[in-house]
CSV table of C-alpha atoms (C1' of nucleotides) in Angstrom, one decimal:
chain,number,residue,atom,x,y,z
A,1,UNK,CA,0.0,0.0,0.0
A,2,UNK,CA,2.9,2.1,1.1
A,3,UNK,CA,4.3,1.4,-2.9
A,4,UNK,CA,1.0,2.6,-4.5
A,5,UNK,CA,1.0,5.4,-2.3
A,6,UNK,CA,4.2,6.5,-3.6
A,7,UNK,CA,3.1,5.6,-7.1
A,8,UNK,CA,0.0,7.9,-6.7
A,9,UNK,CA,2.1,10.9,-6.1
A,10,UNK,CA,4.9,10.3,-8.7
A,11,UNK,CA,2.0,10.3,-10.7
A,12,UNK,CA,0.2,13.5,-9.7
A,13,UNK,CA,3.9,15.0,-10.3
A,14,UNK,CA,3.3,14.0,-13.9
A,15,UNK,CA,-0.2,15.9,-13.7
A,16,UNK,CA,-1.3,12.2,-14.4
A,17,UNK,CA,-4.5,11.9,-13.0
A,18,UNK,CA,-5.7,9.3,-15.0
A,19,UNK,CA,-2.6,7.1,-14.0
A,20,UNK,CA,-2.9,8.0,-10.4
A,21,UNK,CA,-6.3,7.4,-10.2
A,22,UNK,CA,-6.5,3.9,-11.1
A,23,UNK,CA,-3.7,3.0,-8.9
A,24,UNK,CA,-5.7,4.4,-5.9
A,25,UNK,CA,-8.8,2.2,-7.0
A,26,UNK,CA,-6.2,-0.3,-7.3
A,27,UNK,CA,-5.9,-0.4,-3.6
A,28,UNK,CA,-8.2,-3.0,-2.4
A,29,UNK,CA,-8.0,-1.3,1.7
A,30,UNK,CA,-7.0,2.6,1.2
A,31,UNK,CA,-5.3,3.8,4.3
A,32,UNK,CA,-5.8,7.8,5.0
A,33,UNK,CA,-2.8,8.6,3.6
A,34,UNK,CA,-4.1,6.9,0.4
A,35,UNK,CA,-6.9,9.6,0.1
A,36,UNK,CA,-4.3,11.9,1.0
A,37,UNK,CA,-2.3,11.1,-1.6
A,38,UNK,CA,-5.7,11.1,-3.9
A,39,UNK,CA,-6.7,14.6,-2.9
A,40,UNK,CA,-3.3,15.8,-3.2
A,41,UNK,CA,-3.6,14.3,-7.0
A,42,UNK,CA,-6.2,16.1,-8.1
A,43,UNK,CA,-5.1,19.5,-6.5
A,44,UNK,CA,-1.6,19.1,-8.2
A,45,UNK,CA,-3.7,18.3,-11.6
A,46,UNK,CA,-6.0,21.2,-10.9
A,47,UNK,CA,-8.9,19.1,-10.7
A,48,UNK,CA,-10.4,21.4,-7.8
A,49,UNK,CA,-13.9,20.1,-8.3
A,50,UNK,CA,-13.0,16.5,-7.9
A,51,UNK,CA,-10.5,17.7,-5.1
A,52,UNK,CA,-13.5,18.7,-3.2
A,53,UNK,CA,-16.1,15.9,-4.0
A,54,UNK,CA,-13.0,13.8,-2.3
A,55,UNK,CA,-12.5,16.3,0.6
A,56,UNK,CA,-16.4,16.3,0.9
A,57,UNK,CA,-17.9,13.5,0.7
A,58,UNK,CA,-15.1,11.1,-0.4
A,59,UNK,CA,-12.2,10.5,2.2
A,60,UNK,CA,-13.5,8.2,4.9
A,61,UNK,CA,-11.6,11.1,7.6
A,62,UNK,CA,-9.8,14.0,7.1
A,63,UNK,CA,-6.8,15.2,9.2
A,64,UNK,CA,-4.7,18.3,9.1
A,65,UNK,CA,-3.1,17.3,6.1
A,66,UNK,CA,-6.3,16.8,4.0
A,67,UNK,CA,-7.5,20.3,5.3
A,68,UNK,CA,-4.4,21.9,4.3
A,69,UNK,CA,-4.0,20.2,1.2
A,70,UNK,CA,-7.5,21.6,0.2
A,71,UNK,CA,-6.3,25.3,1.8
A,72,UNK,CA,-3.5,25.4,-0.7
A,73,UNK,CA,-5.6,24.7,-3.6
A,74,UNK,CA,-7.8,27.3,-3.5
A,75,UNK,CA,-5.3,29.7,-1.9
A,76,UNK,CA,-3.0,28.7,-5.3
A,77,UNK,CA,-6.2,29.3,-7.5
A,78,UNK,CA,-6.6,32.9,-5.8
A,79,UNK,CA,-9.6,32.0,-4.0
A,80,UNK,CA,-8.6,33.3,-1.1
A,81,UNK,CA,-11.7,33.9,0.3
A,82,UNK,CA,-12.6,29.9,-0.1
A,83,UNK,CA,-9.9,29.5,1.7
A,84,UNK,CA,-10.5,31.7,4.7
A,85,UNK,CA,-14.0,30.3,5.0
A,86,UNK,CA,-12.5,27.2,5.5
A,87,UNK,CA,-9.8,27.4,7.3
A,88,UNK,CA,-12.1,29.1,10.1
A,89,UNK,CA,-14.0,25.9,10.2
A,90,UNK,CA,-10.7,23.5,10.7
A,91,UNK,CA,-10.7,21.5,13.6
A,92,UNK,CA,-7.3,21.7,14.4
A,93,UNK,CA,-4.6,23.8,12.7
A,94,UNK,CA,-0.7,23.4,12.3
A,95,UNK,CA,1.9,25.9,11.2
A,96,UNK,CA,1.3,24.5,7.2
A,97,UNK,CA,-2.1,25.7,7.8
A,98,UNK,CA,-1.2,29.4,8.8
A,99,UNK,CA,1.5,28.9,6.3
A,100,UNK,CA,-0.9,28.1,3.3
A,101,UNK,CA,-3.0,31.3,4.4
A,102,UNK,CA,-0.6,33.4,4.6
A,103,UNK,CA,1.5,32.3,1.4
A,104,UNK,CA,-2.4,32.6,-0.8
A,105,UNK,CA,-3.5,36.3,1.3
A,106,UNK,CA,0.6,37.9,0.6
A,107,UNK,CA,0.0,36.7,-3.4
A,108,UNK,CA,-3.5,37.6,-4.1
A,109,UNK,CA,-3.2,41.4,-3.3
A,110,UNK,CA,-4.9,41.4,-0.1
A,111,UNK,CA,-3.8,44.2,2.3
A,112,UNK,CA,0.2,42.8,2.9
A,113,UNK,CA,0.3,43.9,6.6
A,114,UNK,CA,-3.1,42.3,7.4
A,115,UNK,CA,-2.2,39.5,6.0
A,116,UNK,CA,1.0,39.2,7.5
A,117,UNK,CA,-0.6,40.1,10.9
A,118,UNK,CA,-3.3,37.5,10.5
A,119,UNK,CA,-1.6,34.4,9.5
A,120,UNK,CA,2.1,35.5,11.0
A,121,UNK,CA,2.4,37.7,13.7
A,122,UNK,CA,-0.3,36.3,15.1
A,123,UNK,CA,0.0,32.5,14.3
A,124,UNK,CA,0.4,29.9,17.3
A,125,UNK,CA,4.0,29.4,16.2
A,126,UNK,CA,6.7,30.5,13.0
A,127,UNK,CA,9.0,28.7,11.6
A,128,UNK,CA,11.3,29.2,8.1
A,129,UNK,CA,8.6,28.6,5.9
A,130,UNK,CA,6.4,31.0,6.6
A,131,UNK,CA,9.9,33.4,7.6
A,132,UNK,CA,10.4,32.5,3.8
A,133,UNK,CA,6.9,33.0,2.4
A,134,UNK,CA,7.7,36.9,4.1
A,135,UNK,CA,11.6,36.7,2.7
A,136,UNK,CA,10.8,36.5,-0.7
A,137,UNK,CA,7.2,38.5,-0.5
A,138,UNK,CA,9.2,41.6,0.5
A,139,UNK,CA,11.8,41.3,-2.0
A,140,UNK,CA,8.9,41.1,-4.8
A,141,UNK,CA,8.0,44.4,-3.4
A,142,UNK,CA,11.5,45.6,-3.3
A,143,UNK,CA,11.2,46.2,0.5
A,144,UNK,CA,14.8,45.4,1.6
A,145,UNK,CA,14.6,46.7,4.5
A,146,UNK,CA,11.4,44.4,5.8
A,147,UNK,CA,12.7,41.6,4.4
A,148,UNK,CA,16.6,41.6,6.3
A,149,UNK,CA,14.2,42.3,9.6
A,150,UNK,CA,12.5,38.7,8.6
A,151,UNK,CA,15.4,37.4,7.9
A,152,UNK,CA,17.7,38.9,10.3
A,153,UNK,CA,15.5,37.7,13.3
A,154,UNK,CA,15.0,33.8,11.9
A,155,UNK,CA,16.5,31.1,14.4
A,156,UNK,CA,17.9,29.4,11.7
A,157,UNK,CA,18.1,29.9,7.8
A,158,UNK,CA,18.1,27.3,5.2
A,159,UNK,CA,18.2,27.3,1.3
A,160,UNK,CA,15.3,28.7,0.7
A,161,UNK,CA,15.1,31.8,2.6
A,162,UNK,CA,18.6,32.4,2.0
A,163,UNK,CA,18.1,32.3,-1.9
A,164,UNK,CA,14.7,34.4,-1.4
A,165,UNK,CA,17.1,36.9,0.7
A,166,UNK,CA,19.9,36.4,-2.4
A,167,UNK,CA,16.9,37.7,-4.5
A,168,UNK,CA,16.1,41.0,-2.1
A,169,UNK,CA,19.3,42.4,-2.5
A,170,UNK,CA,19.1,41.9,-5.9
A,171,UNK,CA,16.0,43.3,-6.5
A,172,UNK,CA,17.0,46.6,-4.5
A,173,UNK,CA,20.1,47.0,-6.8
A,174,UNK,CA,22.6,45.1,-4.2
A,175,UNK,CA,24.6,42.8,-6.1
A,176,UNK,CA,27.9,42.7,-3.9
A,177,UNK,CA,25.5,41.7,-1.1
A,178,UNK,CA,23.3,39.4,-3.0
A,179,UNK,CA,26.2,37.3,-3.7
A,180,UNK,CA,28.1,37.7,-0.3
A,181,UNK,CA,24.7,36.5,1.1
A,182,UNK,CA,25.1,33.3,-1.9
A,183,UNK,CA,28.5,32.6,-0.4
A,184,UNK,CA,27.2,32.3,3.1
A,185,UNK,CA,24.9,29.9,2.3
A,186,UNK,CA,24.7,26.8,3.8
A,187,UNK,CA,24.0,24.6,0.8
A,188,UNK,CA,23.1,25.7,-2.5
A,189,UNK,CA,21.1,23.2,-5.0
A,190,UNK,CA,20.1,24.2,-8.6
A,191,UNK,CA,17.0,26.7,-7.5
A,192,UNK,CA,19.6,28.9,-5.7
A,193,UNK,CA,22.1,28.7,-8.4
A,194,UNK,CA,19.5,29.4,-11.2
A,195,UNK,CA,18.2,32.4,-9.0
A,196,UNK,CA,22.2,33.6,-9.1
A,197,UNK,CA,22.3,33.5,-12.9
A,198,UNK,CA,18.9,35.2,-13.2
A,199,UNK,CA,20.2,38.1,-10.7
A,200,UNK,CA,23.2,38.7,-13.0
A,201,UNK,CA,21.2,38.3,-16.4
A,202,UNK,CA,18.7,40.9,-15.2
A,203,UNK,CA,21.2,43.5,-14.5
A,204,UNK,CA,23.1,42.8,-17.3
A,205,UNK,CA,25.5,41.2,-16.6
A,206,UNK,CA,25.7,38.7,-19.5
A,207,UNK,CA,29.6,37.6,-17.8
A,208,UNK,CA,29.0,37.3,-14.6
A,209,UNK,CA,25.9,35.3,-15.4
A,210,UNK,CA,27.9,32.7,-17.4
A,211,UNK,CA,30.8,32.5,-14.8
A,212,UNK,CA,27.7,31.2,-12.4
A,213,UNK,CA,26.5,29.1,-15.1
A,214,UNK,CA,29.7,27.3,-15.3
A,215,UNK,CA,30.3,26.8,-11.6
A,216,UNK,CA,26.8,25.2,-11.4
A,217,UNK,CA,27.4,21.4,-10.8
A,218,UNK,CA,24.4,20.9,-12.6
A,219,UNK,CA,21.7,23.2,-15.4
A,220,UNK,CA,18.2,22.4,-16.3
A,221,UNK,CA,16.5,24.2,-19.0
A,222,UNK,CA,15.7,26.6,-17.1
A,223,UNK,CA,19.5,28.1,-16.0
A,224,UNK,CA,20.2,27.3,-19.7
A,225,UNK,CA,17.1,30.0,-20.7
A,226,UNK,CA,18.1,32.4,-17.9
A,227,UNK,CA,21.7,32.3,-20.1
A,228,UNK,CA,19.9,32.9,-23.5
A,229,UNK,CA,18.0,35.9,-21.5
A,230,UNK,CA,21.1,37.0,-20.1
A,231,UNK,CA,23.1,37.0,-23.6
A,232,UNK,CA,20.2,38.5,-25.2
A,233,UNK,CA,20.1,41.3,-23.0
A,234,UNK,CA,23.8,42.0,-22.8
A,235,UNK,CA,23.4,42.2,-26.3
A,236,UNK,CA,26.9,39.8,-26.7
A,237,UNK,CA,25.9,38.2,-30.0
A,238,UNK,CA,26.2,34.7,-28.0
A,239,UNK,CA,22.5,34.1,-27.2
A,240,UNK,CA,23.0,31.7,-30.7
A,241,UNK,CA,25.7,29.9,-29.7
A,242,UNK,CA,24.3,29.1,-26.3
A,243,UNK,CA,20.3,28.6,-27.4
A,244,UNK,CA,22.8,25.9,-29.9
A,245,UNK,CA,24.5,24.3,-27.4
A,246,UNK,CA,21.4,23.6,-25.4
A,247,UNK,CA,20.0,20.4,-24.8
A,248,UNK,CA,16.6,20.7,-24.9
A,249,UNK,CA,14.5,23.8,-25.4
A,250,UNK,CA,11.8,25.5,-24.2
A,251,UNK,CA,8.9,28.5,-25.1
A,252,UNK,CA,11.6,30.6,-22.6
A,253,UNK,CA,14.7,30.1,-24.1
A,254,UNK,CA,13.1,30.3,-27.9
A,255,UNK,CA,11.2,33.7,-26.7
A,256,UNK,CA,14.6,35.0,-26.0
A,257,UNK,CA,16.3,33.6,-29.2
A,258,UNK,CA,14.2,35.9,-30.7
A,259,UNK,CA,14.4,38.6,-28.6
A,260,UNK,CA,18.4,38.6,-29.0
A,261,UNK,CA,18.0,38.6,-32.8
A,262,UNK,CA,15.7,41.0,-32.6
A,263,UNK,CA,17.7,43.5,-30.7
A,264,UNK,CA,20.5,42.7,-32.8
A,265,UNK,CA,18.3,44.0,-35.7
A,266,UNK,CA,18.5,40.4,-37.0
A,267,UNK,CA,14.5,40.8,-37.5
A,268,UNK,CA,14.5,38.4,-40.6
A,269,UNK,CA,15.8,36.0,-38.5
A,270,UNK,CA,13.3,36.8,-35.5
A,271,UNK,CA,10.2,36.6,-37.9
A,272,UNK,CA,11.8,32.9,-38.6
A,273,UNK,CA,12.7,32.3,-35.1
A,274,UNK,CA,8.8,33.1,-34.5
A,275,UNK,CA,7.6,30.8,-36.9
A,276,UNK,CA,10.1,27.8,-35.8
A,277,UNK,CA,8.8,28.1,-32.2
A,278,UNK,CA,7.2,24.6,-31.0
A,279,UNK,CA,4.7,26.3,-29.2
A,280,UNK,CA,3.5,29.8,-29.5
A,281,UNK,CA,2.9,31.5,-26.3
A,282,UNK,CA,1.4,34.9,-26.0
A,283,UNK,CA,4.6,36.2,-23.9
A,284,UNK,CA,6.2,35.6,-27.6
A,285,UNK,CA,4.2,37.0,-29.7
A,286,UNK,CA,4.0,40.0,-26.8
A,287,UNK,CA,7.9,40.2,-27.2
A,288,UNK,CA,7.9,40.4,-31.5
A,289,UNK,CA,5.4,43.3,-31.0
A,290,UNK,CA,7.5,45.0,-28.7
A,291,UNK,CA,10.0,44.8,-31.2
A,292,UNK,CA,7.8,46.6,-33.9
A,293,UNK,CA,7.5,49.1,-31.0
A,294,UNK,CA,10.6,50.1,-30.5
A,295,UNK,CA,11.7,50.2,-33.9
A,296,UNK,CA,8.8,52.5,-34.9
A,297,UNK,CA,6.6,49.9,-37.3
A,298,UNK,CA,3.6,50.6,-35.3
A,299,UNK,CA,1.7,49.4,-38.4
A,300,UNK,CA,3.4,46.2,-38.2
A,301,UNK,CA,2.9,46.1,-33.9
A,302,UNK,CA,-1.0,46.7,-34.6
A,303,UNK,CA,-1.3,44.1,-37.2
A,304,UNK,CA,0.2,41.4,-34.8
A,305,UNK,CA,-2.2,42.6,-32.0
A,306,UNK,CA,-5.2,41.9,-34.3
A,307,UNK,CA,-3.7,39.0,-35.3
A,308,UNK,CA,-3.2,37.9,-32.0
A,309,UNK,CA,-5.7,34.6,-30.1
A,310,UNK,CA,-4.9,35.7,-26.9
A,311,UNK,CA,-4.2,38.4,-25.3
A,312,UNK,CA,-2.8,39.3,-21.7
A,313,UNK,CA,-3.1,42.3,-20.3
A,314,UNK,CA,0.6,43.0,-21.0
A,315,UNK,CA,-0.3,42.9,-24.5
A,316,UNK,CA,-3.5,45.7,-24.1
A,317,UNK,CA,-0.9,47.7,-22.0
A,318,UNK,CA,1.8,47.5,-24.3
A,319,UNK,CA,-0.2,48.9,-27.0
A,320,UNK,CA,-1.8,51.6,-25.3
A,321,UNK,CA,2.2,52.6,-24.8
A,322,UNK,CA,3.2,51.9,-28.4
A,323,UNK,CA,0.4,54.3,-29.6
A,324,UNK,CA,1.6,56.9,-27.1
A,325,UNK,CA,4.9,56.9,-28.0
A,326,UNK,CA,4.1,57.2,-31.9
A,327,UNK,CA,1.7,60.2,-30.8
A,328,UNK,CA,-1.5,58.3,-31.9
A,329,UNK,CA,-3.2,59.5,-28.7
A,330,UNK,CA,-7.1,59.3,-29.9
A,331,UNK,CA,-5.8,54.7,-30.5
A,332,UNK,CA,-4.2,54.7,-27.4
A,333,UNK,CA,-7.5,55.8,-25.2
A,334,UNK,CA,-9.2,53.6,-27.7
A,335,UNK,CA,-6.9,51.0,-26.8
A,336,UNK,CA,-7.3,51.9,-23.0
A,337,UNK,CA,-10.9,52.1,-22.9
A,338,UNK,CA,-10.7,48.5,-24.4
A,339,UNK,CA,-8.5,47.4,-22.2
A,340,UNK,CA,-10.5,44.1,-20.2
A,341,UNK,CA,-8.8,44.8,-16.9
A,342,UNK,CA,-6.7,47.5,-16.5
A,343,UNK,CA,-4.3,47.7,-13.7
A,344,UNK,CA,-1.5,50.1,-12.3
A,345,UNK,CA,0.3,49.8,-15.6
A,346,UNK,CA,-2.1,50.6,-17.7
A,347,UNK,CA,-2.9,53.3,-15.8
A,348,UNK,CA,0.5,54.7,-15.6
A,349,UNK,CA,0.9,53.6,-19.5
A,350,UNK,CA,-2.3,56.3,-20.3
A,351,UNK,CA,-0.8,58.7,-18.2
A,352,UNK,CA,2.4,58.6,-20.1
A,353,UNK,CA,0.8,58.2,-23.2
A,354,UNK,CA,-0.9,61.6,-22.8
A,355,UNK,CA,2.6,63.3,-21.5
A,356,UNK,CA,3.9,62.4,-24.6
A,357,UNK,CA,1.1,63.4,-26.6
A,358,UNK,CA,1.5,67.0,-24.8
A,359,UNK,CA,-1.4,66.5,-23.3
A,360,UNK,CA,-0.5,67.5,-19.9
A,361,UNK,CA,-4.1,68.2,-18.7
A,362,UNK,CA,-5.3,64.7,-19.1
A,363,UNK,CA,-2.1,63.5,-17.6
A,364,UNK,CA,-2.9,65.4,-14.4
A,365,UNK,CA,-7.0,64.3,-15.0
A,366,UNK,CA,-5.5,60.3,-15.3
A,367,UNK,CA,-4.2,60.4,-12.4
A,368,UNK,CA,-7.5,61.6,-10.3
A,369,UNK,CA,-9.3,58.7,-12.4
A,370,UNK,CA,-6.8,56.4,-10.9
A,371,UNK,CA,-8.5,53.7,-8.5
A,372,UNK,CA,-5.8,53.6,-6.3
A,373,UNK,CA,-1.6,53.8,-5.7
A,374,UNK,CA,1.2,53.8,-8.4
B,1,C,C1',10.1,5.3,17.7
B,2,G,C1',10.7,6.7,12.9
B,3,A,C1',9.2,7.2,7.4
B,4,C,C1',5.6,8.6,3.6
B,5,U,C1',1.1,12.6,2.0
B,6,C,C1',-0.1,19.2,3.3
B,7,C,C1',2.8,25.2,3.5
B,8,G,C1',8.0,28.6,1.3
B,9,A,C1',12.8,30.3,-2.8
B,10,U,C1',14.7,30.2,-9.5
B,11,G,C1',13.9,32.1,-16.1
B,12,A,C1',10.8,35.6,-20.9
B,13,C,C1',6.9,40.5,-22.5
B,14,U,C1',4.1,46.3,-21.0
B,15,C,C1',4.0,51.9,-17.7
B,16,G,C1',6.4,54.4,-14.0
B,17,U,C1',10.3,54.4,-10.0
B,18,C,C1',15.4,53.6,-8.4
RNA sequence: CGACUCCGAUGACUCGUC
């Protein structure tokens, strides 16, 4: 039973429901850490109604685990709220509980410091996950300061809050520090490595970023994209002979093929780079038309967006700034007003819009409109 | 008495800020 259990999960780490399903009915006498392991399944497959019908009416018992588990998926899915409701109605709660709250309430754009005063500050107990959850929450908001308190106050540190505080230096601009704090660390494995290479490809650093790559014991695809990225960005000319040299491939590291190309001018070969992609994501396609942008073939951008099957609201935002900053002012509020959801960005990208237009009125009147911050 | 199942860190695109 123990086997099948395992089986279940290797499985659901596939997002193979199918398989893991029939090995559970396989089990003649499921234990509860075989509808664990279930449940858990279908969360990681993001079969959420089938998740629940288990957690419901399915599992024979549920324990803290189970709870959780279901916490996680809806705090993952955004539904915070879901998750609230039920974690007010657990039984009994451990730290992975306050952990799972506070991880889906810092990530869903929920007031930060209610949410880290609910599910942190005033949780039972701490330990270096959630310390991490806050770690790496700060440094998304470029808050160095708040997250060194976290950190600076954890009884121990391990990996992951170590590469999280790697990645809040980085973020405010502190690269000596960032990679002091690497040094210190008391191991590193290939996230923290990868996260090294990304710090040095986003500032720009296309050599520093390769000297990490190639002290790396090991690379996935993903430090080999974050080398593409960091090549295309430093603008070296190398992003071909690494995105060669690479074993396998993905929609990353083909995005930033192209991207190199383009910014190399190289747009005959970006157009083909384009076409050759495996899969077409609308990051991509987002990318080509930023390319148009900046190289002032607007008519070119605008045919892609049209062209487009989906888009993000990057893409809106991106053209309501390409119109601006060809002075087509009348298309970008057209864009704007069009825009499905509209965020800071686009907010921000109407205001600039109409300073570049001249329109310094409407830039003053955008902001007013403006729902909130930014 | 342990082990297994639940919570945290890594890559691409848009405005502004540094």
């Amino acid at each position: 039973v123990r086997l099948l259990n395992l089986l279940i999960d290797m499985y659901a780490k596939c997002s193979s429901i199918e398989s893991a399903v029939a090995v559970f009915q396989s089990i003649e006498r499921p234990s509860r850490h075989s509808w664990n392991c279930l449940l858990v399944a279908y969360i990681r497959c993001r079969c959420l109604a089938e998740a629940k019908a288990t957690f419901d009416h399915g599992m024979p018992q549920r324990c803290v685990i189970s709870w959780n588990a279901m916490l996680s998926a809806y705090a993952t899915a955004g539904r915070v709220g879901s998750a609230g409701e039920l974690f007010g109605k657990m039984p009994a709660t451990s730290i992975a509980s306050w952990n799972a709250m506070l991880s889906g309430s810092v990530h869903n754009g929920y007031c930060f410091d209610r949410a880290r005063a609910a599910f942190f500050d005033r949780a039972p107990e701490r330990n270096t996950v959630g310390c991490s959850i806050l770690v790496a929450a700060y440094a998304a908001r470029g808050d160095l300061r708040s997250a060194r308190c976290v950190f600076d106050r954890m009884p121990e540190w391990d990996i992951v809050s170590s590469t999280a505080m790697v990645q809040a230096y980085a973020g405010a601009g502190r690269l000596e520090q960032a990679t002091k704090e690497f040094q210190a660390m008391p191991q590193r494995n290939l996230v923290s490595w990868n996260a090294l290479v990304a710090v040095h490809a986003h500032h720009g650093d296309t050599a520093a970023a390769r000297a990490a790559f190639h002290r790396m014991p090991c690379h996935d695809v993903l430090s080999w994209s974050t080398l593409v990225l960091a090549c295309a960005r430093g603008g070296g000319g190398d992003a071909r002979l690494v995105f060669d040299a690479m074993p396998q491939r993905d929609v990353v590291s083909w995005t930033g093929m192209m991207q190199a190309l383009a910014e190399a001018e190289a747009m005959d070969e970006a157009r083909a780079a384009f076409c050759r992609m495996p899969q077409h994501s609308t990051v991509a396609a987002n990318v080509a038309m930023q390319s148009y942008v900046r190289r002032g073939e607007l008519g070119d951008a605008v045919r892609l967006f049209q062209a487009m099957p989906e888009r993000s609201p990057v893409t809106w935002n991106a053209m309501v700034s390409g119109y601006g900053q060809a002075g087509l002012m009348d298309q970008a509020r057209a864009t704007f007003d069009a825009t499905p959801s509209r965020d800071t960005v686009s907010w921000n990208a109407l205001a600039t819009a109409y300073y570049q237009c001249g329109r310094l009125g409407m830039v003053e009147a955008t902001f007013s409109r403006m729902p909130s911050r930014g």
